[in-house]
PDB file of C-alpha atoms in Angstrom:
ATOM      1  CA  ASP L  78      -5.933  10.601  -0.917  1.00  0.00           C
ATOM      2  CA  GLN L  79      -7.079  11.801  -3.940  1.00  0.00           C
ATOM      3  CA  GLN L  80      -5.677  15.642  -4.226  1.00  0.00           C
ATOM      4  CA  VAL L  81      -7.817  16.108  -7.332  1.00  0.00           C
ATOM      5  CA  LYS L  82     -11.667  15.732  -7.258  1.00  0.00           C
ATOM      6  CA  GLN L  83     -13.670  15.315 -10.319  1.00  0.00           C
ATOM      7  CA  ASN L  84     -16.987  14.360  -8.401  1.00  0.00           C
ATOM      8  CA  SER L  85     -19.730  14.149 -11.424  1.00  0.00           C
ATOM      9  CA  PRO L  86     -18.561  11.338 -12.476  1.00  0.00           C
ATOM     10  CA  SER L  87     -20.576  11.366 -16.073  1.00  0.00           C
ATOM     11  CA  LEU L  88     -22.906  13.961 -17.835  1.00  0.00           C
ATOM     12  CA  SER L  89     -24.804  14.519 -20.116  1.00  0.00           C
ATOM     13  CA  VAL L  90     -26.121  17.395 -22.670  1.00  0.00           C
ATOM     14  CA  GLN L  91     -28.256  18.479 -25.186  1.00  0.00           C
ATOM     15  CA  GLU L  92     -26.233  19.675 -28.149  1.00  0.00           C
ATOM     16  CA  GLY L  93     -26.100  23.994 -28.109  1.00  0.00           C
ATOM     17  CA  ARG L  94     -26.247  24.168 -24.681  1.00  0.00           C
ATOM     18  CA  ILE L  95     -24.005  24.893 -22.329  1.00  0.00           C
ATOM     19  CA  SER L  96     -21.410  22.395 -20.533  1.00  0.00           C
ATOM     20  CA  ILE L  97     -20.468  22.958 -17.532  1.00  0.00           C
ATOM     21  CA  LEU L  98     -17.807  20.358 -16.074  1.00  0.00           C
ATOM     22  CA  ASN L  99     -16.591  20.825 -12.130  1.00  0.00           C
ATOM     23  CA  CYS L 100     -13.556  20.072 -10.140  1.00  0.00           C
ATOM     24  CA  ASP L 101     -11.638  20.194  -6.781  1.00  0.00           C
ATOM     25  CA  TYR L 102      -8.363  20.333  -5.480  1.00  0.00           C
ATOM     26  CA  THR L 103      -6.792  20.353  -1.978  1.00  0.00           C
ATOM     27  CA  ASN L 104      -3.613  21.582  -2.343  1.00  0.00           C
ATOM     28  CA  SER L 105      -2.985  25.455  -2.149  1.00  0.00           C
ATOM     29  CA  MET L 106       0.954  25.152  -3.600  1.00  0.00           C
ATOM     30  CA  PHE L 107      -1.274  23.801  -6.679  1.00  0.00           C
ATOM     31  CA  ASP L 108      -0.797  27.269  -9.674  1.00  0.00           C
ATOM     32  CA  TYR L 109      -0.914  25.438 -12.505  1.00  0.00           C
ATOM     33  CA  PHE L 110      -4.071  23.676 -13.263  1.00  0.00           C
ATOM     34  CA  LEU L 111      -5.551  21.964 -17.270  1.00  0.00           C
ATOM     35  CA  TRP L 112      -8.114  20.088 -19.353  1.00  0.00           C
ATOM     36  CA  TYR L 113      -7.647  17.132 -20.851  1.00  0.00           C
ATOM     37  CA  LYS L 114     -10.314  15.424 -22.960  1.00  0.00           C
ATOM     38  CA  LYS L 115      -9.645  11.766 -23.605  1.00  0.00           C
ATOM     39  CA  TYR L 116     -11.853   9.329 -26.382  1.00  0.00           C
ATOM     40  CA  PRO L 117     -11.820   5.372 -25.868  1.00  0.00           C
ATOM     41  CA  ALA L 118      -8.411   3.730 -27.209  1.00  0.00           C
ATOM     42  CA  GLU L 119      -6.675   7.060 -27.277  1.00  0.00           C
ATOM     43  CA  GLY L 120      -4.403   9.124 -25.217  1.00  0.00           C
ATOM     44  CA  PRO L 121      -5.488  12.504 -23.345  1.00  0.00           C
ATOM     45  CA  THR L 122      -5.058  15.463 -25.627  1.00  0.00           C
ATOM     46  CA  PHE L 123      -4.617  18.670 -24.047  1.00  0.00           C
ATOM     47  CA  LEU L 124      -7.815  21.064 -23.931  1.00  0.00           C
ATOM     48  CA  ILE L 125      -6.435  24.343 -22.177  1.00  0.00           C
ATOM     49  CA  SER L 126      -4.756  25.588 -18.782  1.00  0.00           C
ATOM     50  CA  ILE L 127      -5.110  28.126 -16.113  1.00  0.00           C
ATOM     51  CA  SER L 128      -2.402  29.373 -14.396  1.00  0.00           C
ATOM     52  CA  SER L 129      -3.523  30.465 -10.481  1.00  0.00           C
ATOM     53  CA  ILE L 130      -2.840  34.052 -11.372  1.00  0.00           C
ATOM     54  CA  LYS L 131      -5.862  34.277 -13.081  1.00  0.00           C
ATOM     55  CA  ASP L 132      -8.921  33.458 -12.648  1.00  0.00           C
ATOM     56  CA  LYS L 133     -10.269  32.781 -16.005  1.00  0.00           C
ATOM     57  CA  ASN L 134      -8.984  31.277 -19.412  1.00  0.00           C
ATOM     58  CA  GLU L 135     -10.144  31.344 -22.670  1.00  0.00           C
ATOM     59  CA  ASP L 136      -9.723  29.060 -26.085  1.00  0.00           C
ATOM     60  CA  GLY L 137     -13.563  29.149 -28.423  1.00  0.00           C
ATOM     61  CA  ARG L 138     -16.010  27.554 -27.466  1.00  0.00           C
ATOM     62  CA  PHE L 139     -13.883  26.753 -23.595  1.00  0.00           C
ATOM     63  CA  THR L 140     -13.752  28.720 -20.841  1.00  0.00           C
ATOM     64  CA  VAL L 141     -12.028  27.621 -17.506  1.00  0.00           C
ATOM     65  CA  PHE L 142     -12.320  29.455 -14.092  1.00  0.00           C
ATOM     66  CA  LEU L 143     -10.607  29.604 -11.419  1.00  0.00           C
ATOM     67  CA  ASN L 144     -12.026  29.973  -7.875  1.00  0.00           C
ATOM     68  CA  LYS L 145      -8.722  30.345  -5.549  1.00  0.00           C
ATOM     69  CA  SER L 146     -10.740  30.660  -2.016  1.00  0.00           C
ATOM     70  CA  ALA L 147     -12.831  27.852  -3.323  1.00  0.00           C
ATOM     71  CA  LYS L 148     -10.395  25.099  -4.672  1.00  0.00           C
ATOM     72  CA  HIS L 149     -12.514  24.866  -7.477  1.00  0.00           C
ATOM     73  CA  LEU L 150     -12.138  25.143 -11.087  1.00  0.00           C
ATOM     74  CA  SER L 151     -14.657  24.817 -14.274  1.00  0.00           C
ATOM     75  CA  LEU L 152     -14.506  24.510 -17.402  1.00  0.00           C
ATOM     76  CA  HIS L 153     -17.158  25.468 -19.849  1.00  0.00           C
ATOM     77  CA  ILE L 154     -17.785  24.668 -23.316  1.00  0.00           C
ATOM     78  CA  VAL L 155     -20.679  26.506 -25.384  1.00  0.00           C
ATOM     79  CA  PRO L 156     -22.147  25.466 -27.507  1.00  0.00           C
ATOM     80  CA  SER L 157     -21.447  22.164 -26.793  1.00  0.00           C
ATOM     81  CA  GLN L 158     -21.431  20.407 -29.545  1.00  0.00           C
ATOM     82  CA  PRO L 159     -21.884  16.163 -30.417  1.00  0.00           C
ATOM     83  CA  GLY L 160     -18.262  15.437 -30.756  1.00  0.00           C
ATOM     84  CA  ASP L 161     -16.848  17.527 -27.502  1.00  0.00           C
ATOM     85  CA  SER L 162     -18.436  13.517 -26.625  1.00  0.00           C
ATOM     86  CA  ALA L 163     -15.304  12.018 -24.397  1.00  0.00           C
ATOM     87  CA  VAL L 164     -14.262  12.026 -20.549  1.00  0.00           C
ATOM     88  CA  TYR L 165     -12.764  14.812 -19.103  1.00  0.00           C
ATOM     89  CA  PHE L 166      -9.686  15.222 -16.880  1.00  0.00           C
ATOM     90  CA  CYS L 167      -8.482  17.961 -14.963  1.00  0.00           C
ATOM     91  CA  ALA L 168      -4.869  18.230 -13.810  1.00  0.00           C
ATOM     92  CA  ALA L 169      -2.792  20.215 -11.231  1.00  0.00           C
ATOM     93  CA  VAL L 170       0.730  20.547 -11.337  1.00  0.00           C
ATOM     94  CA  GLY L 171       2.617  18.862  -9.231  1.00  0.00           C
ATOM     95  CA  SER L 172       6.171  19.606  -8.229  1.00  0.00           C
ATOM     96  CA  GLN L 173       8.339  17.662 -10.312  1.00  0.00           C
ATOM     97  CA  GLY L 174       5.960  18.242 -13.321  1.00  0.00           C
ATOM     98  CA  ASN L 175       3.633  15.473 -13.173  1.00  0.00           C
ATOM     99  CA  LEU L 176       0.409  15.554 -14.104  1.00  0.00           C
ATOM    100  CA  ILE L 177      -1.727  14.612 -10.964  1.00  0.00           C
ATOM    101  CA  PHE L 178      -5.237  13.936 -12.679  1.00  0.00           C
ATOM    102  CA  GLY L 179      -9.552  13.995 -11.113  1.00  0.00           C
ATOM    103  CA  LYS L 180     -11.238  10.878 -11.758  1.00  0.00           C
ATOM    104  CA  GLY L 181     -12.554  12.754 -15.011  1.00  0.00           C
ATOM    105  CA  THR L 182     -15.995  13.376 -16.423  1.00  0.00           C
ATOM    106  CA  LYS L 183     -17.559  10.960 -19.214  1.00  0.00           C
ATOM    107  CA  LEU L 184     -19.582  14.133 -20.866  1.00  0.00           C
ATOM    108  CA  SER L 185     -22.810  12.869 -23.377  1.00  0.00           C
ATOM    109  CA  VAL L 186     -23.454  15.784 -26.179  1.00  0.00           C
ATOM    110  CA  LYS L 187     -27.022  14.606 -27.217  1.00  0.00           C
ATOM    111  CA  PRO L 188     -27.994  15.666 -31.124  1.00  0.00           C
TER     112      PRO L 188
ATOM    113  CA  ASP J 272       6.993  14.541 -36.216  1.00  0.00           C
ATOM    114  CA  THR J 273       3.999  12.029 -35.830  1.00  0.00           C
ATOM    115  CA  GLY J 274       3.076  12.437 -31.875  1.00  0.00           C
ATOM    116  CA  VAL J 275       3.938  10.290 -29.212  1.00  0.00           C
ATOM    117  CA  SER J 276       4.309   6.669 -30.536  1.00  0.00           C
ATOM    118  CA  GLN J 277       3.411   3.621 -28.112  1.00  0.00           C
ATOM    119  CA  ASP J 278       3.487   0.054 -28.499  1.00  0.00           C
ATOM    120  CA  PRO J 279       2.322  -2.851 -28.388  1.00  0.00           C
ATOM    121  CA  ARG J 280      -0.165  -1.398 -28.559  1.00  0.00           C
ATOM    122  CA  HIS J 281      -2.508  -4.090 -26.429  1.00  0.00           C
ATOM    123  CA  LYS J 282      -0.224  -6.932 -24.292  1.00  0.00           C
ATOM    124  CA  ILE J 283      -2.414 -10.438 -22.929  1.00  0.00           C
ATOM    125  CA  THR J 284       0.440 -12.118 -20.482  1.00  0.00           C
ATOM    126  CA  LYS J 285      -0.329 -14.871 -17.537  1.00  0.00           C
ATOM    127  CA  ARG J 286       0.658 -14.060 -14.591  1.00  0.00           C
ATOM    128  CA  GLY J 287       3.826 -14.802 -13.699  1.00  0.00           C
ATOM    129  CA  GLN J 288       5.362 -12.992 -17.110  1.00  0.00           C
ATOM    130  CA  ASN J 289       7.833 -10.841 -17.482  1.00  0.00           C
ATOM    131  CA  VAL J 290       6.333  -7.701 -20.201  1.00  0.00           C
ATOM    132  CA  THR J 291       8.224  -4.251 -21.622  1.00  0.00           C
ATOM    133  CA  PHE J 292       6.177  -1.386 -23.197  1.00  0.00           C
ATOM    134  CA  ARG J 293       8.308   0.835 -25.429  1.00  0.00           C
ATOM    135  CA  CYS J 294       7.233   4.289 -26.000  1.00  0.00           C
ATOM    136  CA  ASP J 295       8.768   6.974 -28.716  1.00  0.00           C
ATOM    137  CA  PRO J 296       8.664  10.824 -27.461  1.00  0.00           C
ATOM    138  CA  ILE J 297       8.489  13.539 -29.538  1.00  0.00           C
ATOM    139  CA  SER J 298      12.438  14.042 -31.566  1.00  0.00           C
ATOM    140  CA  GLU J 299      12.325  17.600 -29.595  1.00  0.00           C
ATOM    141  CA  HIS J 300      11.362  16.594 -26.351  1.00  0.00           C
ATOM    142  CA  ASN J 301      13.404  16.465 -23.757  1.00  0.00           C
ATOM    143  CA  ARG J 302      11.227  15.254 -20.783  1.00  0.00           C
ATOM    144  CA  LEU J 303       8.680  11.643 -20.184  1.00  0.00           C
ATOM    145  CA  TYR J 304       6.677  10.809 -18.412  1.00  0.00           C
ATOM    146  CA  TRP J 305       5.332   7.563 -17.591  1.00  0.00           C
ATOM    147  CA  TYR J 306       0.961   7.194 -15.853  1.00  0.00           C
ATOM    148  CA  ARG J 307      -0.658   4.130 -15.359  1.00  0.00           C
ATOM    149  CA  GLN J 308      -4.428   4.294 -16.063  1.00  0.00           C
ATOM    150  CA  THR J 309      -7.212   1.848 -14.379  1.00  0.00           C
ATOM    151  CA  LEU J 310     -10.626   1.498 -14.634  1.00  0.00           C
ATOM    152  CA  GLY J 311     -12.437   4.891 -13.650  1.00  0.00           C
ATOM    153  CA  GLN J 312      -9.355   6.051 -12.340  1.00  0.00           C
ATOM    154  CA  GLY J 313      -7.398   9.335 -14.576  1.00  0.00           C
ATOM    155  CA  PRO J 314      -3.638   8.380 -15.405  1.00  0.00           C
ATOM    156  CA  GLU J 315      -1.717   7.942 -12.130  1.00  0.00           C
ATOM    157  CA  PHE J 316       1.749   9.749 -12.161  1.00  0.00           C
ATOM    158  CA  LEU J 317       4.660   6.853 -11.994  1.00  0.00           C
ATOM    159  CA  THR J 318       8.162   7.989 -13.178  1.00  0.00           C
ATOM    160  CA  TYR J 319       9.685  10.676 -15.446  1.00  0.00           C
ATOM    161  CA  PHE J 320      12.980  11.577 -17.571  1.00  0.00           C
ATOM    162  CA  GLN J 321      14.952  14.403 -17.334  1.00  0.00           C
ATOM    163  CA  ASN J 322      17.032  13.059 -20.736  1.00  0.00           C
ATOM    164  CA  GLU J 323      18.643  10.128 -19.808  1.00  0.00           C
ATOM    165  CA  ALA J 324      18.207  10.980 -16.570  1.00  0.00           C
ATOM    166  CA  GLN J 325      15.004   9.189 -14.617  1.00  0.00           C
ATOM    167  CA  LEU J 326      13.957  12.058 -12.006  1.00  0.00           C
ATOM    168  CA  GLU J 327      11.407  10.948 -10.024  1.00  0.00           C
ATOM    169  CA  LYS J 328       9.753   8.172  -9.318  1.00  0.00           C
ATOM    170  CA  SER J 329       6.767   7.430  -7.214  1.00  0.00           C
ATOM    171  CA  ARG J 330       5.264   4.824  -4.974  1.00  0.00           C
ATOM    172  CA  LEU J 331       3.294   3.573  -6.766  1.00  0.00           C
ATOM    173  CA  LEU J 332       5.963   1.639  -9.039  1.00  0.00           C
ATOM    174  CA  SER J 333       7.250  -1.042  -6.516  1.00  0.00           C
ATOM    175  CA  ASP J 334      10.982  -3.015  -7.281  1.00  0.00           C
ATOM    176  CA  ARG J 335       9.257  -4.943 -10.582  1.00  0.00           C
ATOM    177  CA  PHE J 336       9.042  -1.476 -12.490  1.00  0.00           C
ATOM    178  CA  SER J 337      11.812  -0.246 -13.605  1.00  0.00           C
ATOM    179  CA  ALA J 338      12.322   2.565 -16.678  1.00  0.00           C
ATOM    180  CA  GLU J 339      14.949   3.481 -18.733  1.00  0.00           C
ATOM    181  CA  ARG J 340      15.108   5.588 -21.300  1.00  0.00           C
ATOM    182  CA  PRO J 341      19.052   5.158 -22.662  1.00  0.00           C
ATOM    183  CA  LYS J 342      20.572   8.123 -24.651  1.00  0.00           C
ATOM    184  CA  GLY J 343      17.133  10.566 -24.601  1.00  0.00           C
ATOM    185  CA  SER J 344      15.556   8.484 -26.629  1.00  0.00           C
ATOM    186  CA  PHE J 345      12.990   5.750 -26.488  1.00  0.00           C
ATOM    187  CA  SER J 346      12.294   5.083 -23.268  1.00  0.00           C
ATOM    188  CA  THR J 347      10.835   1.331 -22.047  1.00  0.00           C
ATOM    189  CA  LEU J 348       9.311   0.069 -18.882  1.00  0.00           C
ATOM    190  CA  GLU J 349       9.804  -2.864 -17.798  1.00  0.00           C
ATOM    191  CA  ILE J 350       7.094  -4.991 -15.192  1.00  0.00           C
ATOM    192  CA  GLN J 351       8.362  -7.884 -14.184  1.00  0.00           C
ATOM    193  CA  ARG J 352       6.989 -11.198 -12.387  1.00  0.00           C
ATOM    194  CA  THR J 353       3.132  -9.677 -13.286  1.00  0.00           C
ATOM    195  CA  GLU J 354       0.019  -9.702 -11.711  1.00  0.00           C
ATOM    196  CA  GLN J 355      -3.654  -8.840 -12.113  1.00  0.00           C
ATOM    197  CA  GLY J 356      -3.190  -5.920 -10.553  1.00  0.00           C
ATOM    198  CA  ASP J 357      -0.790  -4.945 -12.680  1.00  0.00           C
ATOM    199  CA  SER J 358      -3.529  -4.638 -15.382  1.00  0.00           C
ATOM    200  CA  ALA J 359      -4.002  -1.110 -16.642  1.00  0.00           C
ATOM    201  CA  MET J 360      -3.474   0.817 -19.657  1.00  0.00           C
ATOM    202  CA  TYR J 361       0.649   2.092 -19.713  1.00  0.00           C
ATOM    203  CA  LEU J 362       0.130   6.093 -21.225  1.00  0.00           C
ATOM    204  CA  CYS J 363       3.909   7.676 -22.343  1.00  0.00           C
ATOM    205  CA  ALA J 364       4.374  11.346 -22.539  1.00  0.00           C
ATOM    206  CA  SER J 365       7.312  13.442 -23.453  1.00  0.00           C
ATOM    207  CA  SER J 366       7.048  17.856 -22.881  1.00  0.00           C
ATOM    208  CA  SER J 367       9.603  20.268 -23.094  1.00  0.00           C
ATOM    209  CA  TRP J 368      10.691  21.418 -19.274  1.00  0.00           C
ATOM    210  CA  ASP J 369       9.249  24.608 -19.534  1.00  0.00           C
ATOM    211  CA  ARG J 370       5.905  24.099 -21.072  1.00  0.00           C
ATOM    212  CA  VAL J 371       3.730  21.537 -18.826  1.00  0.00           C
ATOM    213  CA  ASP J 372       0.661  22.434 -21.427  1.00  0.00           C
ATOM    214  CA  GLY J 373       2.924  20.648 -24.542  1.00  0.00           C
ATOM    215  CA  TYR J 374       2.153  17.546 -22.730  1.00  0.00           C
ATOM    216  CA  THR J 375       1.413  14.839 -24.993  1.00  0.00           C
ATOM    217  CA  PHE J 376       0.372  11.987 -24.638  1.00  0.00           C
ATOM    218  CA  GLY J 377       0.402   9.167 -26.767  1.00  0.00           C
ATOM    219  CA  SER J 378      -2.397   6.258 -27.466  1.00  0.00           C
ATOM    220  CA  GLY J 379      -0.979   3.904 -24.369  1.00  0.00           C
ATOM    221  CA  THR J 380      -0.739   0.428 -23.947  1.00  0.00           C
ATOM    222  CA  ARG J 381      -3.627  -2.275 -22.457  1.00  0.00           C
ATOM    223  CA  LEU J 382      -2.071  -4.319 -20.142  1.00  0.00           C
ATOM    224  CA  THR J 383      -4.635  -7.663 -19.637  1.00  0.00           C
ATOM    225  CA  VAL J 384      -2.679  -9.944 -17.250  1.00  0.00           C
ATOM    226  CA  VAL J 385      -4.318 -13.185 -17.105  1.00  0.00           C
TER     227      VAL J 385
END
């Protein structure tokens, strides 16, 4: 039973436009969320996080929004660049500090 | 510090053989995690150590799997009597106990069981 869901396996956007990646979760006890980026043949790298006491966190071109009532978060990338092409994973922090990942969304940014 | 290192990067083995992977975490990190990632899935938690103590094991970690972290430094993950279903990317990550966003992953070991 997937506790963290990323329902879009892929997303294609034009360079310079906004990329919006979505994530839903089922466990209302989750209180910290992270986004990771993964290139082929590499491990995931941390991108941005958000605590449940906030509804928005921004870091440069990356912004994460959290809607607790809807159990939904999203990652916005503005403007999108070809180097952003990768698989993006949403993750929630479990009770042991382990991460519970979604299946990922493959982002393709076209020049 | 060069980050989290995993060895080997790739391993092909015959079904029924035993395999062992190694992970060298970032030296000042006291937590070490093992994850498994199969095609089309996100990484799935297997087990973690705080220093040398193994504190949690996922139900995914069958009795054919064993992990160790002697002296709280590097860790090994052994799979005995490998099965084709064990084919996956095995990822190691380390962190400080109070910095979950400081999780650093290694590049993984790709296991193929033939």
